[in-house]
mmCIF file of C-alpha atoms in Angstrom:
data_model
loop_
_atom_site.group_PDB
_atom_site.id
_atom_site.type_symbol
_atom_site.label_atom_id
_atom_site.label_comp_id
_atom_site.label_asym_id
_atom_site.label_seq_id
_atom_site.Cartn_x
_atom_site.Cartn_y
_atom_site.Cartn_z
ATOM 1 C CA MET A 409 110.251 -21.404 -151.489
ATOM 2 C CA ASN A 410 107.929 -18.993 -154.222
ATOM 3 C CA ILE A 411 108.918 -15.352 -155.419
ATOM 4 C CA ILE A 412 108.027 -12.778 -157.963
ATOM 5 C CA LEU A 413 110.405 -10.668 -158.766
ATOM 6 C CA PHE A 414 109.235 -7.613 -161.621
ATOM 7 C CA GLY A 415 110.023 -4.115 -162.626
ATOM 8 C CA PRO A 416 109.729 -1.577 -165.570
ATOM 9 C CA PRO A 417 111.931 -3.141 -168.878
ATOM 10 C CA GLY A 418 115.730 -2.289 -168.081
ATOM 11 C CA SER A 419 115.268 -2.734 -163.777
ATOM 12 C CA GLY A 420 117.785 -5.640 -164.263
ATOM 13 C CA LYS A 421 115.411 -8.391 -163.491
ATOM 14 C CA GLY A 422 117.031 -10.835 -165.748
ATOM 15 C CA THR A 423 120.713 -10.094 -163.587
ATOM 16 C CA GLN A 424 119.079 -10.402 -160.408
ATOM 17 C CA SER A 425 116.970 -13.435 -161.590
ATOM 18 C CA LYS A 426 120.226 -15.120 -161.648
ATOM 19 C CA PHE A 427 121.623 -14.185 -158.114
ATOM 20 C CA ILE A 428 118.180 -15.772 -156.879
ATOM 21 C CA ILE A 429 118.098 -18.816 -158.464
ATOM 22 C CA ASP A 430 121.749 -19.163 -157.641
ATOM 23 C CA PHE A 431 121.684 -18.407 -153.386
ATOM 24 C CA LEU A 432 118.070 -20.434 -153.602
ATOM 25 C CA ASN A 433 118.176 -23.080 -156.228
ATOM 26 C CA LEU A 434 114.679 -22.341 -157.375
ATOM 27 C CA LYS A 435 113.301 -22.596 -161.489
ATOM 28 C CA LEU A 436 113.234 -20.103 -162.880
ATOM 29 C CA ILE A 437 110.503 -18.557 -165.077
ATOM 30 C CA SER A 438 111.276 -15.693 -167.584
ATOM 31 C CA LEU A 439 108.115 -14.830 -168.976
ATOM 32 C CA GLY A 440 110.059 -12.357 -171.485
ATOM 33 C CA TYR A 441 112.533 -15.327 -172.158
ATOM 34 C CA ILE A 442 110.066 -18.025 -172.911
ATOM 35 C CA LEU A 443 107.490 -15.725 -174.820
ATOM 36 C CA ARG A 444 111.043 -14.453 -177.157
ATOM 37 C CA ASN A 445 111.484 -18.425 -178.389
ATOM 38 C CA TYR A 446 107.913 -18.862 -179.140
ATOM 39 C CA SER A 447 108.757 -16.012 -180.673
ATOM 40 C CA LEU A 448 111.319 -17.529 -183.571
ATOM 41 C CA LYS A 449 107.968 -19.998 -184.643
ATOM 42 C CA ASN A 450 104.597 -17.383 -183.759
ATOM 43 C CA HIS A 451 104.844 -14.342 -185.916
ATOM 44 C CA LYS A 452 101.699 -13.247 -184.029
ATOM 45 C CA ILE A 453 103.582 -13.192 -180.634
ATOM 46 C CA ARG A 454 106.702 -11.787 -183.108
ATOM 47 C CA ARG A 455 104.565 -8.968 -184.110
ATOM 48 C CA LEU A 456 102.642 -7.914 -180.643
ATOM 49 C CA LEU A 457 106.444 -8.430 -178.469
ATOM 50 C CA ASN A 458 108.735 -5.526 -181.442
ATOM 51 C CA SER A 459 105.042 -3.874 -181.290
ATOM 52 C CA GLY A 460 105.269 -2.777 -177.762
ATOM 53 C CA ASN A 461 101.458 -4.188 -176.578
ATOM 54 C CA LEU A 462 101.019 -7.157 -174.029
ATOM 55 C CA VAL A 463 100.696 -11.010 -175.360
ATOM 56 C CA PRO A 464 97.297 -12.005 -174.597
ATOM 57 C CA ASN A 465 96.697 -13.083 -171.058
ATOM 58 C CA TYR A 466 94.904 -17.099 -171.988
ATOM 59 C CA ILE A 467 98.352 -17.148 -173.704
ATOM 60 C CA THR A 468 100.868 -15.756 -171.286
ATOM 61 C CA THR A 469 99.276 -17.957 -168.460
ATOM 62 C CA GLY A 470 98.564 -20.837 -170.394
ATOM 63 C CA ILE A 471 102.688 -21.112 -171.123
ATOM 64 C CA VAL A 472 103.298 -20.218 -167.236
ATOM 65 C CA LYS A 473 101.335 -23.277 -166.096
ATOM 66 C CA ASP A 474 102.381 -25.857 -168.476
ATOM 67 C CA TYR A 475 105.693 -24.854 -167.601
ATOM 68 C CA ILE A 476 105.516 -25.184 -163.756
ATOM 69 C CA PHE A 477 103.512 -28.680 -164.939
ATOM 70 C CA ASN A 478 106.235 -29.770 -167.140
ATOM 71 C CA ASN A 479 109.275 -28.868 -164.673
ATOM 72 C CA TYR A 480 108.284 -29.915 -161.277
ATOM 73 C CA THR A 481 110.381 -28.662 -158.340
ATOM 74 C CA GLN A 482 110.499 -28.948 -154.319
ATOM 75 C CA ASN A 483 112.839 -25.824 -153.779
ATOM 76 C CA GLY A 484 110.162 -23.410 -155.714
ATOM 77 C CA TYR A 485 109.973 -20.777 -158.620
ATOM 78 C CA LEU A 486 111.007 -17.739 -159.236
ATOM 79 C CA PHE A 487 108.942 -15.368 -161.479
ATOM 80 C CA ASP A 488 110.525 -13.128 -163.149
ATOM 81 C CA GLY A 489 108.591 -10.466 -165.217
ATOM 82 C CA PHE A 490 104.758 -12.355 -164.685
ATOM 83 C CA PRO A 491 102.566 -11.518 -163.718
ATOM 84 C CA ARG A 492 102.355 -8.400 -165.761
ATOM 85 C CA ASN A 493 98.514 -7.722 -164.767
ATOM 86 C CA ILE A 494 95.848 -9.073 -162.110
ATOM 87 C CA ILE A 495 94.338 -11.906 -164.935
ATOM 88 C CA GLN A 496 98.050 -13.437 -164.554
ATOM 89 C CA ALA A 497 98.407 -12.477 -160.484
ATOM 90 C CA LYS A 498 95.624 -14.834 -160.015
ATOM 91 C CA SER A 499 96.568 -17.302 -162.607
ATOM 92 C CA LEU A 500 98.944 -18.163 -159.700
ATOM 93 C CA ASN A 501 96.017 -18.463 -156.996
ATOM 94 C CA PHE A 502 96.993 -22.387 -157.456
ATOM 95 C CA ILE A 503 101.121 -21.889 -156.087
ATOM 96 C CA LYS A 504 101.975 -20.072 -152.456
ATOM 97 C CA ILE A 505 103.792 -17.163 -153.619
ATOM 98 C CA ASP A 506 106.054 -16.148 -150.298
ATOM 99 C CA TYR A 507 107.741 -13.011 -151.437
ATOM 100 C CA VAL A 508 107.141 -10.088 -153.773
ATOM 101 C CA ILE A 509 110.082 -8.041 -154.821
ATOM 102 C CA GLU A 510 109.776 -4.405 -157.091
ATOM 103 C CA LEU A 511 112.294 -3.017 -158.588
ATOM 104 C CA TYR A 512 111.894 0.845 -159.444
ATOM 105 C CA MET A 513 114.087 3.464 -161.156
ATOM 106 C CA CYS A 514 113.548 6.562 -163.397
ATOM 107 C CA ASN A 515 112.223 6.695 -167.079
ATOM 108 C CA LYS A 516 115.716 8.004 -168.055
ATOM 109 C CA LEU A 517 118.032 5.991 -167.028
ATOM 110 C CA ILE A 518 115.983 2.939 -168.054
ATOM 111 C CA LEU A 519 115.498 3.975 -171.519
ATOM 112 C CA ASN A 520 119.574 4.322 -170.868
ATOM 113 C CA ARG A 521 119.835 0.702 -170.242
ATOM 114 C CA LEU A 522 117.400 -0.819 -172.741
ATOM 115 C CA LEU A 523 119.570 0.830 -175.880
ATOM 116 C CA GLY A 524 122.610 -0.722 -174.640
ATOM 117 C CA ARG A 525 121.021 -3.685 -173.316
ATOM 118 C CA ARG A 526 122.459 -7.206 -175.496
ATOM 119 C CA ILE A 527 121.006 -10.548 -175.510
ATOM 120 C CA HIS A 528 122.248 -14.175 -176.119
ATOM 121 C CA VAL A 529 120.046 -15.197 -178.116
ATOM 122 C CA ASN A 530 119.980 -19.668 -177.140
ATOM 123 C CA SER A 531 120.189 -18.908 -173.661
ATOM 124 C CA GLY A 532 119.096 -15.831 -172.454
ATOM 125 C CA ARG A 533 122.034 -14.150 -171.091
ATOM 126 C CA ILE A 534 122.080 -10.428 -170.180
ATOM 127 C CA TYR A 535 124.824 -7.733 -170.796
ATOM 128 C CA HIS A 536 124.731 -3.920 -171.361
ATOM 129 C CA VAL A 537 127.615 -2.268 -172.824
ATOM 130 C CA LEU A 538 128.638 -0.280 -169.958
ATOM 131 C CA TYR A 539 126.879 -1.814 -167.079
ATOM 132 C CA ASN A 540 127.885 -5.443 -167.518
ATOM 133 C CA PRO A 541 129.896 -6.082 -170.978
ATOM 134 C CA PRO A 542 130.732 -8.901 -171.964
ATOM 135 C CA HIS A 543 134.728 -9.768 -171.544
ATOM 136 C CA LYS A 544 134.952 -9.720 -175.704
ATOM 137 C CA TYR A 545 133.042 -6.914 -177.288
ATOM 138 C CA GLY A 546 129.746 -8.015 -178.942
ATOM 139 C CA VAL A 547 130.349 -11.887 -178.328
ATOM 140 C CA ASP A 548 128.855 -14.560 -175.387
ATOM 141 C CA ASP A 549 131.064 -14.757 -172.487
ATOM 142 C CA ILE A 550 130.259 -18.483 -172.883
ATOM 143 C CA THR A 551 129.338 -20.110 -175.989
ATOM 144 C CA GLY A 552 131.637 -16.849 -178.020
ATOM 145 C CA GLU A 553 128.089 -16.003 -180.146
ATOM 146 C CA LYS A 554 126.920 -13.274 -181.706
ATOM 147 C CA LEU A 555 125.186 -10.821 -179.343
ATOM 148 C CA VAL A 556 122.258 -8.967 -180.300
ATOM 149 C CA SER A 557 119.981 -5.920 -179.883
ATOM 150 C CA ARG A 558 116.014 -6.565 -179.277
ATOM 151 C CA ASP A 559 114.011 -5.207 -181.695
ATOM 152 C CA ASP A 560 111.900 -3.684 -178.753
ATOM 153 C CA ASP A 561 114.815 -2.072 -176.984
ATOM 154 C CA THR A 562 116.154 0.113 -180.327
ATOM 155 C CA ASN A 563 112.818 1.984 -180.825
ATOM 156 C CA ILE A 564 112.113 4.897 -178.446
ATOM 157 C CA SER A 565 108.637 5.182 -179.558
ATOM 158 C CA VAL A 566 108.053 0.836 -178.387
ATOM 159 C CA ILE A 567 110.054 1.362 -175.376
ATOM 160 C CA LYS A 568 107.965 4.438 -174.230
ATOM 161 C CA LYS A 569 105.136 2.282 -175.318
ATOM 162 C CA ARG A 570 106.219 -0.690 -172.659
ATOM 163 C CA LEU A 571 106.279 2.202 -169.963
ATOM 164 C CA SER A 572 103.302 3.381 -170.161
ATOM 165 C CA ILE A 573 101.739 -0.034 -170.475
ATOM 166 C CA TYR A 574 103.816 -0.948 -167.383
ATOM 167 C CA TYR A 575 103.061 1.723 -165.176
ATOM 168 C CA TYR A 576 98.827 1.953 -165.488
ATOM 169 C CA GLU A 577 99.106 -2.346 -164.842
ATOM 170 C CA LEU A 578 101.316 -1.239 -161.655
ATOM 171 C CA ILE A 579 98.904 0.494 -160.110
ATOM 172 C CA TYR A 580 96.680 -2.491 -159.595
ATOM 173 C CA ILE A 581 99.240 -4.972 -159.535
ATOM 174 C CA ARG A 582 100.847 -3.322 -156.538
ATOM 175 C CA SER A 583 97.651 -3.058 -154.724
ATOM 176 C CA TYR A 584 96.257 -6.497 -155.076
ATOM 177 C CA TYR A 585 99.858 -8.259 -153.767
ATOM 178 C CA LYS A 586 100.013 -5.383 -150.435
ATOM 179 C CA LYS A 587 96.828 -6.759 -149.995
ATOM 180 C CA LEU A 588 97.901 -9.916 -149.840
ATOM 181 C CA PHE A 589 100.813 -9.106 -147.589
ATOM 182 C CA ASN A 590 98.045 -7.153 -144.874
ATOM 183 C CA LYS A 591 96.360 -10.370 -144.900
ATOM 184 C CA ARG A 592 99.233 -12.583 -144.329
ATOM 185 C CA LYS A 593 98.890 -14.437 -147.636
ATOM 186 C CA ILE A 594 102.418 -13.548 -148.596
ATOM 187 C CA LYS A 595 105.609 -13.206 -146.211
ATOM 188 C CA GLY A 596 106.905 -10.027 -147.705
ATOM 189 C CA TYR A 597 106.070 -6.896 -150.120
ATOM 190 C CA PHE A 598 109.747 -5.221 -150.489
ATOM 191 C CA ARG A 599 110.395 -2.168 -153.292
ATOM 192 C CA ILE A 600 113.982 -2.092 -154.039
ATOM 193 C CA ASN A 601 115.775 1.071 -156.097
ATOM 194 C CA ALA A 602 117.146 -0.424 -158.802
ATOM 195 C CA GLU A 603 119.504 2.667 -159.772
ATOM 196 C CA ASN A 604 122.184 1.374 -157.643
ATOM 197 C CA ASN A 605 125.080 -0.455 -157.969
ATOM 198 C CA ILE A 606 124.375 -3.944 -159.788
ATOM 199 C CA ASN A 607 125.881 -5.896 -156.599
ATOM 200 C CA PHE A 608 123.982 -3.199 -153.994
ATOM 201 C CA VAL A 609 121.162 -4.337 -155.634
ATOM 202 C CA LYS A 610 121.981 -8.509 -155.018
ATOM 203 C CA GLU A 611 123.078 -7.627 -151.532
ATOM 204 C CA LYS A 612 119.562 -6.041 -151.324
ATOM 205 C CA ILE A 613 117.817 -8.801 -152.937
ATOM 206 C CA LEU A 614 119.425 -11.784 -150.975
ATOM 207 C CA ASN A 615 119.331 -10.219 -147.683
ATOM 208 C CA ILE A 616 115.628 -9.683 -147.540
ATOM 209 C CA LEU A 617 115.843 -13.157 -148.787
ATOM 210 C CA SER A 618 117.749 -14.987 -146.312
#
């Protein structure tokens, strides 16, 4: 089974992804996590991420395809944060997508979530100071290493730019997958309100997939 999970920054994709891959034993492809690792060595990608701009399609599609070919699994993949536009969506035509799940929430709550988000850099584990705090303040539950805030999570103007780009592309990508659903080329397209409790959203997603 291959699943696409997308939503605006801060909508809980990373948290819900962990529930899904544990439930279905899928291989996770988190574009944000992959790009952040690339950005440690690539200054161009780092500048794009920190400014709120999208990384060029030829880079993202190449990275994702390489990852799939180098991490083959019979169980399938969960795509977290990819595709982000039509070009990226069509680049996945070589595999069958079964379900597309869109998380949505209001911008005010998105800002609140992003400003409180903390990340363990090496693993990509995500916490929130209010909604999903670590056991010990400021450190990762597993390694005890320091948690950090992403540069693009602390700049409100950058956050608003990211949201503007996301909503612009959303119109086209939603239309694209709904057409595929109407043609029965994917099994389902679902929109879920991510403003609800994390466990409520989790149960809603897992009920759909089961």
